């Protein structure tokens, strides 16, 4: 490990990132603290991370030849989005490139059905499910009494931010609102709280988790409305959630971050909803609120460095800055002066030129002595901040 650490800090280890969105941008900032060679592959230089990369390469992370060409030029390769060409990653591993998360882990996580089978196989708690080929098979299974209404239908691949998830409640939904293609069917969970744990692991097997967060969802946008750290749960439950997240990361055996989304059911059970093997929206607050940010921690994980201290310094609320409904076009922010005038409020913009309804344009982290104060300040931010045209 020592030689490889020296190489990293002497600038001899080129780090490649598939994807140059906001996560790639926020990871470039701690990479710059260590002056790491930080290479990005994405479609063109308009993406958020491009201005912060030491080298930007234009290409498509979904295309085999582009990922191969890019991967052959770097020493360690990671991702900021799961939907990349994993076939190319398997080939790069054979050629000696260090790829984290491992392509075999990505193959599982990209497919919500394969994820559920993995949890079943590893006896990790998750809601009851069934995998079905298409809408016809779903209707037949309902007819035969194998599935009961209501249930949740999820597209096995390609969904994100609630797209590709639908709740089928009625016969009318069953007739008209099913999503096309191979699907994961889940029991509708009676959710008390949605929790998140971001855990980091390195190749030596060291693991560290950030404090558990709780997420409140906007039902219209199907995105996180706000996030509160730490989650308002008992210490026993917090420990249980962290233990479950670490067990999951160890089962995958991955290096880097694993963001684990959990349901706390009304009966007090913890279930894994899904995971992401990269920095995650539920860890954005760590930039200000924790001693080490999730972005630096991902770098430490994939480069096999000792992991950083994840202690939370103060209560934090994170709000996503979403494009206003009904507004599309060149973005115009209003109320920033007022927002920056509130103490301990931190604005992050992703540099997207065009806004669209509910597009993730940035986020705000709000710190305070306790949850009540933090949420009050968050309401003030929400009242003045506008992301329109
Ligand atoms: P995405 O990958 O698009 O984020 P998720 O699988 O996380 O999709 O689902 C989005 C949201 O839908 C969850 O945050 C939760 O609120 C709700 N949801 C998902 N699965 C279930 C379930 N089995 N029961 C109840 N609600 C669910």
Short mmCIF file of C-alpha atoms and ligand atoms in Angstrom, two decimals:
data_model
loop_
_atom_site.label_atom_id
_atom_site.label_comp_id
_atom_site.label_asym_id
_atom_site.label_seq_id
_atom_site.Cartn_x
_atom_site.Cartn_y
_atom_site.Cartn_z
CA UNK A 1 0.00 0.00 0.00
CA UNK A 2 2.82 2.45 0.87
CA UNK A 3 4.32 2.57 -2.64
CA UNK A 4 0.93 3.10 -4.21
CA UNK A 5 0.19 5.95 -1.75
CA UNK A 6 3.48 7.64 -2.68
CA UNK A 7 2.55 7.33 -6.37
CA UNK A 8 -0.84 8.97 -5.72
CA UNK A 9 0.69 11.92 -3.88
CA UNK A 10 3.52 12.30 -6.38
CA UNK A 11 0.88 12.77 -9.07
CA UNK A 12 1.79 9.53 -10.88
CA UNK A 13 -1.64 7.88 -10.60
CA UNK A 14 -4.06 9.12 -13.24
CA UNK A 15 -7.61 8.89 -11.98
CA UNK A 16 -10.34 8.56 -14.62
CA UNK A 17 -14.03 9.24 -14.00
CA UNK A 18 -16.80 7.98 -16.28
CA UNK A 19 -19.28 10.85 -16.26
CA UNK A 20 -18.83 14.57 -15.74
CA UNK A 21 -22.05 15.58 -14.01
CA UNK A 22 -22.36 17.35 -10.65
CA UNK A 23 -20.97 14.36 -8.76
CA UNK A 24 -17.87 14.40 -10.95
CA UNK A 25 -17.55 18.12 -10.32
CA UNK A 26 -17.86 17.87 -6.54
CA UNK A 27 -15.29 15.04 -6.51
CA UNK A 28 -12.87 17.15 -8.61
CA UNK A 29 -12.68 19.73 -5.82
CA UNK A 30 -11.09 17.45 -3.14
CA UNK A 31 -9.02 15.84 -5.93
CA UNK A 32 -7.58 19.30 -6.54
CA UNK A 33 -6.56 19.58 -2.85
CA UNK A 34 -4.16 16.71 -3.50
CA UNK A 35 -3.44 17.93 -7.01
CA UNK A 36 -4.40 14.55 -8.50
CA UNK A 37 -4.45 14.06 -12.27
CA UNK A 38 -8.25 13.94 -12.70
CA UNK A 39 -9.57 12.81 -16.09
CA UNK A 40 -13.21 12.96 -17.15
CA UNK A 41 -15.05 11.18 -19.97
CA UNK A 42 -18.37 12.72 -21.02
CA UNK A 43 -20.21 13.92 -24.11
CA UNK A 44 -18.89 17.48 -24.41
CA UNK A 45 -17.39 20.31 -22.39
CA UNK A 46 -20.76 21.73 -21.36
CA UNK A 47 -21.04 19.14 -18.52
CA UNK A 48 -20.64 20.40 -14.90
CA UNK A 49 -17.28 18.74 -14.18
CA UNK A 50 -15.47 19.69 -17.39
CA UNK A 51 -13.96 23.00 -16.16
CA UNK A 52 -12.52 21.22 -13.09
CA UNK A 53 -10.93 18.24 -14.83
CA UNK A 54 -7.19 18.26 -15.44
CA UNK A 55 -8.01 16.51 -18.72
CA UNK A 56 -11.40 16.32 -20.40
CA UNK A 57 -12.02 13.60 -23.01
CA UNK A 58 -15.11 13.78 -25.21
CA UNK A 59 -16.92 10.48 -25.64
CA UNK A 60 -19.84 8.31 -24.57
CA UNK A 61 -19.49 6.30 -21.35
CA UNK A 62 -22.19 3.96 -22.66
CA UNK A 63 -20.07 3.02 -25.71
CA UNK A 64 -17.56 0.18 -25.50
CA UNK A 65 -14.89 1.73 -27.70
CA UNK A 66 -15.02 5.11 -25.92
CA UNK A 67 -14.69 3.52 -22.44
CA UNK A 68 -11.81 1.30 -23.66
CA UNK A 69 -9.96 4.22 -25.26
CA UNK A 70 -10.38 6.35 -22.14
CA UNK A 71 -9.67 3.58 -19.61
CA UNK A 72 -6.40 2.62 -21.33
CA UNK A 73 -5.04 6.10 -20.61
CA UNK A 74 -5.62 6.09 -16.83
CA UNK A 75 -4.38 4.00 -13.87
CA UNK A 76 -7.49 3.94 -11.67
CA UNK A 77 -10.97 4.22 -13.13
CA UNK A 78 -14.19 5.03 -11.28
CA UNK A 79 -17.69 6.28 -12.08
CA UNK A 80 -20.15 8.96 -11.11
CA UNK A 81 -23.07 7.22 -12.86
CA UNK A 82 -23.89 3.49 -13.00
CA UNK A 83 -25.15 3.42 -16.58
CA UNK A 84 -21.78 2.84 -18.22
CA UNK A 85 -20.55 0.10 -20.59
CA UNK A 86 -19.50 -2.56 -18.08
CA UNK A 87 -18.30 -4.98 -20.81
CA UNK A 88 -15.49 -2.51 -21.53
CA UNK A 89 -14.71 -2.32 -17.79
CA UNK A 90 -14.33 -6.12 -17.56
CA UNK A 91 -11.85 -5.92 -20.46
CA UNK A 92 -9.91 -3.05 -18.82
CA UNK A 93 -9.56 -5.07 -15.59
CA UNK A 94 -8.02 -7.90 -17.66
CA UNK A 95 -5.57 -5.36 -19.09
CA UNK A 96 -4.48 -4.27 -15.59
CA UNK A 97 -6.48 -1.08 -15.06
CA UNK A 98 -7.77 -0.75 -11.48
CA UNK A 99 -11.55 -0.32 -11.73
CA UNK A 100 -13.70 0.59 -8.70
CA UNK A 101 -16.49 -0.29 -8.16
CA UNK A 102 -15.68 -3.68 -9.74
CA UNK A 103 -17.53 -4.24 -13.05
CA UNK A 104 -19.21 -7.36 -11.62
CA UNK A 105 -20.66 -5.21 -8.80
CA UNK A 106 -21.88 -2.64 -11.34
CA UNK A 107 -23.55 -5.41 -13.37
CA UNK A 108 -25.62 -6.30 -10.30
CA UNK A 109 -26.41 -2.77 -9.17
CA UNK A 110 -27.45 -1.53 -12.64
CA UNK A 111 -30.26 -4.10 -12.66
CA UNK A 112 -32.81 -3.64 -9.84
CA UNK A 113 -33.87 -7.28 -10.28
CA UNK A 114 -30.31 -8.58 -9.89
CA UNK A 115 -29.92 -6.36 -6.80
CA UNK A 116 -32.95 -8.01 -5.15
CA UNK A 117 -31.63 -11.50 -5.97
CA UNK A 118 -28.31 -10.47 -4.42
CA UNK A 119 -29.98 -9.37 -1.16
CA UNK A 120 -31.97 -12.61 -1.07
CA UNK A 121 -28.84 -14.69 -1.65
CA UNK A 122 -26.89 -12.83 1.05
CA UNK A 123 -29.80 -12.82 3.52
CA UNK A 124 -29.89 -9.04 3.61
CA UNK A 125 -33.39 -7.72 4.47
CA UNK A 126 -35.39 -6.26 1.58
CA UNK A 127 -39.10 -6.23 0.65
CA UNK A 128 -40.71 -9.36 -0.92
CA UNK A 129 -40.49 -9.29 -4.73
CA UNK A 130 -41.04 -11.03 -8.04
CA UNK A 131 -39.31 -10.60 -11.43
CA UNK A 132 -41.55 -10.59 -14.52
CA UNK A 133 -40.90 -10.28 -18.25
CA UNK A 134 -43.44 -7.65 -19.25
CA UNK A 135 -46.88 -6.13 -18.69
CA UNK A 136 -48.67 -9.27 -19.94
CA UNK A 137 -46.86 -11.43 -17.40
CA UNK A 138 -47.76 -8.97 -14.62
CA UNK A 139 -51.47 -8.99 -15.51
CA UNK A 140 -51.42 -12.80 -15.67
CA UNK A 141 -49.71 -13.03 -12.27
CA UNK A 142 -52.39 -10.77 -10.76
CA UNK A 143 -55.14 -12.91 -12.35
CA UNK A 144 -53.59 -16.08 -10.94
CA UNK A 145 -53.42 -14.49 -7.48
CA UNK A 146 -49.58 -14.53 -7.40
CA UNK A 147 -49.49 -10.75 -6.89
CA UNK A 148 -51.99 -8.65 -4.96
CA UNK A 149 -52.85 -5.00 -5.50
CA UNK A 150 -51.44 -2.57 -4.48
CA UNK A 151 -47.85 -3.22 -5.54
CA UNK A 152 -44.81 -1.28 -6.76
CA UNK A 153 -43.53 -1.83 -10.30
CA UNK A 154 -39.97 -0.83 -11.18
CA UNK A 155 -38.18 -1.03 -14.53
CA UNK A 156 -35.23 -3.37 -14.00
CA UNK A 157 -32.79 -1.08 -15.79
CA UNK A 158 -32.43 2.55 -16.78
CA UNK A 159 -34.62 4.19 -14.10
CA UNK A 160 -33.42 7.03 -11.86
CA UNK A 161 -34.87 9.76 -9.62
CA UNK A 162 -38.23 7.98 -9.42
CA UNK A 163 -38.55 7.60 -13.21
CA UNK A 164 -39.14 3.93 -13.79
CA UNK A 165 -41.07 3.46 -10.52
CA UNK A 166 -44.86 3.32 -10.30
CA UNK A 167 -47.40 2.27 -7.70
CA UNK A 168 -50.20 0.11 -9.13
CA UNK A 169 -53.20 0.49 -6.84
CA UNK A 170 -56.31 -0.17 -8.89
CA UNK A 171 -57.63 -2.31 -11.75
CA UNK A 172 -57.50 0.85 -13.85
CA UNK A 173 -53.76 1.29 -13.06
CA UNK A 174 -53.23 -2.35 -13.98
CA UNK A 175 -54.91 -1.82 -17.33
CA UNK A 176 -53.35 1.54 -18.20
CA UNK A 177 -50.37 2.52 -16.08
CA UNK A 178 -47.90 -0.37 -16.20
CA UNK A 179 -44.37 0.45 -17.34
CA UNK A 180 -43.15 -1.47 -20.41
CA UNK A 181 -40.44 -4.15 -20.33
CA UNK A 182 -38.81 -6.43 -17.75
CA UNK A 183 -39.96 -5.44 -14.29
CA UNK A 184 -39.32 -5.86 -10.62
CA UNK A 185 -42.55 -6.14 -8.63
CA UNK A 186 -42.32 -5.29 -4.94
CA UNK A 187 -44.73 -5.35 -2.08
CA UNK A 188 -45.82 -1.80 -1.17
CA UNK A 189 -43.92 -1.11 2.06
CA UNK A 190 -45.64 0.76 4.87
CA UNK A 191 -42.84 3.33 5.25
CA UNK A 192 -42.31 5.27 8.46
CA UNK A 193 -39.06 6.97 7.33
CA UNK A 194 -36.68 6.74 4.40
CA UNK A 195 -33.11 6.57 5.70
CA UNK A 196 -29.73 6.67 4.01
CA UNK A 197 -26.27 5.51 4.98
CA UNK A 198 -23.21 6.31 2.89
CA UNK A 199 -20.49 3.79 3.67
CA UNK A 200 -16.95 3.75 2.32
CA UNK A 201 -14.71 0.75 1.87
CA UNK A 202 -11.16 0.45 0.52
CA UNK A 203 -9.37 -2.51 -1.07
CA UNK A 204 -7.77 -3.36 2.31
CA UNK A 205 -11.31 -3.91 3.63
CA UNK A 206 -11.38 -0.86 5.93
CA UNK A 207 -14.93 0.53 6.28
CA UNK A 208 -16.37 3.78 7.63
CA UNK A 209 -19.94 5.07 7.54
CA UNK A 210 -21.32 8.58 7.62
CA UNK A 211 -24.08 9.27 10.16
CA UNK A 212 -27.54 8.05 9.13
CA UNK A 213 -29.68 10.65 7.33
CA UNK A 214 -33.41 10.85 6.86
CA UNK A 215 -34.96 11.90 3.58
CA UNK A 216 -38.27 13.63 3.01
CA UNK A 217 -39.51 13.17 -0.55
CA UNK A 218 -41.40 15.61 -2.71
CA UNK A 219 -44.25 13.43 -4.02
CA UNK A 220 -44.70 15.54 -7.19
CA UNK A 221 -41.07 15.74 -8.28
CA UNK A 222 -40.26 12.29 -6.81
CA UNK A 223 -36.96 13.77 -5.62
CA UNK A 224 -35.58 14.41 -2.15
CA UNK A 225 -37.37 17.51 -0.83
CA UNK A 226 -34.98 17.87 2.08
CA UNK A 227 -32.58 15.71 3.94
CA UNK A 228 -31.79 15.85 7.63
CA UNK A 229 -28.54 14.71 9.26
CA UNK A 230 -28.54 13.08 11.70
CA UNK A 231 -31.77 11.11 11.26
CA UNK A 232 -34.13 11.52 14.20
CA UNK A 233 -34.06 7.87 15.28
CA UNK A 234 -32.89 6.01 18.37
CA UNK A 235 -29.22 5.24 18.83
CA UNK A 236 -30.02 1.53 18.65
CA UNK A 237 -31.68 1.98 15.27
CA UNK A 238 -28.84 4.17 14.03
CA UNK A 239 -26.36 1.43 14.93
CA UNK A 240 -28.53 -1.18 13.27
CA UNK A 241 -28.78 0.88 10.04
CA UNK A 242 -25.01 1.39 9.93
CA UNK A 243 -24.34 -2.30 10.62
CA UNK A 244 -26.71 -3.25 7.79
CA UNK A 245 -25.07 -0.79 5.36
CA UNK A 246 -21.60 -2.11 6.24
CA UNK A 247 -22.75 -5.71 5.87
CA UNK A 248 -24.06 -4.79 2.41
CA UNK A 249 -20.82 -3.07 1.37
CA UNK A 250 -18.83 -6.06 2.61
CA UNK A 251 -21.11 -8.48 0.71
CA UNK A 252 -20.50 -6.53 -2.52
CA UNK A 253 -16.81 -6.35 -1.62
CA UNK A 254 -16.55 -3.05 -3.42
CA UNK A 255 -14.07 -0.19 -3.06
CA UNK A 256 -15.23 3.41 -2.88
CA UNK A 257 -18.63 4.54 -1.64
CA UNK A 258 -21.84 2.59 -1.33
CA UNK A 259 -24.92 4.73 -0.68
CA UNK A 260 -27.54 2.50 0.91
CA UNK A 261 -31.17 3.63 0.82
CA UNK A 262 -33.23 2.05 3.59
CA UNK A 263 -36.90 1.92 4.53
CA UNK A 264 -37.80 2.03 8.20
CA UNK A 265 -41.20 0.36 8.26
CA UNK A 266 -44.05 1.34 10.58
CA UNK A 267 -43.38 -1.89 12.49
CA UNK A 268 -39.76 -0.82 13.09
CA UNK A 269 -38.06 -3.09 10.56
CA UNK A 270 -35.15 -1.94 8.36
CA UNK A 271 -35.27 -2.96 4.68
CA UNK A 272 -32.75 -2.20 1.93
CA UNK A 273 -34.46 -0.34 -0.91
CA UNK A 274 -31.55 0.10 -3.29
CA UNK A 275 -27.90 1.08 -3.39
CA UNK A 276 -25.60 3.26 -5.50
CA UNK A 277 -21.83 2.55 -5.68
CA UNK A 278 -20.75 6.20 -5.84
CA UNK A 279 -21.28 9.59 -4.18
CA UNK A 280 -24.99 10.20 -3.65
CA UNK A 281 -27.46 13.04 -3.14
CA UNK A 282 -27.94 11.83 0.45
CA UNK A 283 -24.28 12.64 1.19
CA UNK A 284 -24.01 16.15 -0.27
CA UNK A 285 -24.33 17.77 3.17
CA UNK A 286 -21.05 16.12 4.23
CA UNK A 287 -19.06 18.75 2.26
CA UNK A 288 -19.67 21.19 5.11
CA UNK A 289 -21.13 19.11 7.92
CA UNK A 290 -18.60 16.28 8.29
CA UNK A 291 -14.86 16.24 8.86
CA UNK A 292 -14.38 14.37 5.58
CA UNK A 293 -16.78 14.83 2.65
CA UNK A 294 -18.29 11.86 0.81
CA UNK A 295 -16.40 13.02 -2.30
CA UNK A 296 -12.98 12.89 -0.65
CA UNK A 297 -14.00 9.59 0.95
CA UNK A 298 -14.78 8.07 -2.48
CA UNK A 299 -11.32 9.12 -3.68
CA UNK A 300 -9.78 7.54 -0.58
CA UNK A 301 -11.79 4.35 -1.13
CA UNK A 302 -10.93 3.86 -4.81
CA UNK A 303 -7.26 4.83 -4.34
CA UNK A 304 -6.94 2.47 -1.33
CA UNK A 305 -5.97 5.27 1.07
CA UNK A 306 -6.84 5.26 4.79
CA UNK A 307 -10.47 6.43 5.13
CA UNK A 308 -11.26 9.83 6.64
CA UNK A 309 -13.10 10.73 9.85
CA UNK A 310 -16.85 10.86 9.17
CA UNK A 311 -17.91 12.73 12.34
CA UNK A 312 -20.81 15.15 11.93
CA UNK A 313 -19.93 18.64 13.19
CA UNK A 314 -23.47 20.03 13.46
CA UNK A 315 -27.03 19.24 12.45
CA UNK A 316 -27.46 19.75 8.70
CA UNK A 317 -30.36 20.05 6.29
CA UNK A 318 -29.76 19.66 2.54
CA UNK A 319 -32.18 21.09 -0.01
CA UNK A 320 -31.93 20.33 -3.70
CA UNK A 321 -32.24 23.38 -5.93
CA UNK A 322 -34.74 22.18 -8.51
CA UNK A 323 -35.91 23.92 -11.68
CA UNK A 324 -39.26 25.61 -11.09
CA UNK A 325 -42.30 23.87 -12.53
CA UNK A 326 -43.40 25.48 -15.79
CA UNK A 327 -40.01 27.09 -16.52
CA UNK A 328 -37.67 25.90 -19.28
CA UNK A 329 -34.76 27.79 -20.81
CA UNK A 330 -31.60 29.68 -19.80
CA UNK A 331 -31.55 29.65 -15.98
CA UNK A 332 -32.01 32.74 -13.84
CA UNK A 333 -31.47 32.44 -10.06
CA UNK A 334 -33.30 34.81 -7.73
CA UNK A 335 -32.92 35.35 -4.00
CA UNK A 336 -29.27 34.31 -3.72
CA UNK A 337 -28.35 37.48 -1.80
CA UNK A 338 -30.96 36.72 0.87
CA UNK A 339 -29.90 33.07 1.04
CA UNK A 340 -26.23 33.93 1.54
CA UNK A 341 -27.28 36.42 4.24
CA UNK A 342 -28.57 33.58 6.43
CA UNK A 343 -25.76 32.34 8.69
CA UNK A 344 -24.28 28.89 8.04
CA UNK A 345 -25.99 28.36 4.69
CA UNK A 346 -23.87 27.05 1.82
CA UNK A 347 -24.85 27.18 -1.86
CA UNK A 348 -23.60 24.76 -4.53
CA UNK A 349 -24.51 25.29 -8.18
CA UNK A 350 -23.83 22.70 -10.85
CA UNK A 351 -23.39 25.14 -13.73
CA UNK A 352 -26.23 23.78 -15.87
CA UNK A 353 -27.12 26.55 -18.34
CA UNK A 354 -30.69 25.43 -19.00
CA UNK A 355 -33.33 24.88 -16.36
CA UNK A 356 -36.25 22.46 -16.75
CA UNK A 357 -39.06 21.61 -14.33
CA UNK A 358 -37.55 19.71 -11.37
CA UNK A 359 -34.07 19.47 -12.95
CA UNK A 360 -31.40 19.20 -10.22
CA UNK A 361 -29.54 22.51 -10.64
CA UNK A 362 -27.70 22.67 -7.32
CA UNK A 363 -28.15 22.19 -3.60
CA UNK A 364 -28.01 24.17 -0.37
CA UNK A 365 -26.64 22.91 2.94
CA UNK A 366 -27.95 24.54 6.09
CA UNK A 367 -26.23 24.02 9.43
CA UNK A 368 -27.63 24.76 12.87
CA UNK A 369 -27.45 23.74 16.52
CA UNK A 370 -30.52 21.48 16.29
CA UNK A 371 -33.03 20.10 13.76
CA UNK A 372 -35.74 22.67 14.56
CA UNK A 373 -33.41 25.60 13.85
CA UNK A 374 -32.03 23.96 10.73
CA UNK A 375 -35.51 23.28 9.35
CA UNK A 376 -36.63 26.84 10.13
CA UNK A 377 -33.69 28.23 8.18
CA UNK A 378 -34.46 25.76 5.38
CA UNK A 379 -38.01 27.15 5.15
CA UNK A 380 -36.54 30.66 4.78
CA UNK A 381 -34.25 29.45 2.00
CA UNK A 382 -37.17 27.78 0.22
CA UNK A 383 -39.27 30.92 0.49
CA UNK A 384 -36.74 33.19 -1.26
CA UNK A 385 -34.70 30.98 -3.60
CA UNK A 386 -36.02 30.68 -7.15
CA UNK A 387 -34.53 28.75 -10.05
CA UNK A 388 -36.46 29.88 -13.10
CA UNK A 389 -35.97 31.67 -16.41
P1 LIG B 1 -35.11 5.50 -7.99
O1 LIG B 1 -34.03 4.54 -8.36
O2 LIG B 1 -35.73 6.12 -9.18
O3 LIG B 1 -34.69 6.47 -6.92
P2 LIG B 1 -36.48 3.93 -5.95
O4 LIG B 1 -36.47 2.46 -6.08
O5 LIG B 1 -35.56 4.50 -4.92
O6 LIG B 1 -36.27 4.59 -7.37
O7 LIG B 1 -37.95 4.41 -5.61
C1 LIG B 1 -38.32 5.78 -5.53
C2 LIG B 1 -39.22 6.03 -4.35
O8 LIG B 1 -40.43 5.25 -4.47
C3 LIG B 1 -38.64 5.60 -3.00
O9 LIG B 1 -37.80 6.60 -2.46
C4 LIG B 1 -39.89 5.37 -2.17
O10 LIG B 1 -40.42 6.60 -1.72
C5 LIG B 1 -40.85 4.78 -3.19
N1 LIG B 1 -40.78 3.29 -3.16
C6 LIG B 1 -39.92 2.52 -3.82
N2 LIG B 1 -40.11 1.20 -3.55
C7 LIG B 1 -41.14 1.14 -2.69
C8 LIG B 1 -41.83 0.06 -2.04
N3 LIG B 1 -41.55 -1.22 -2.25
N4 LIG B 1 -42.86 0.39 -1.20
C9 LIG B 1 -43.20 1.68 -0.99
N5 LIG B 1 -42.61 2.72 -1.59
C10 LIG B 1 -41.59 2.48 -2.43
#
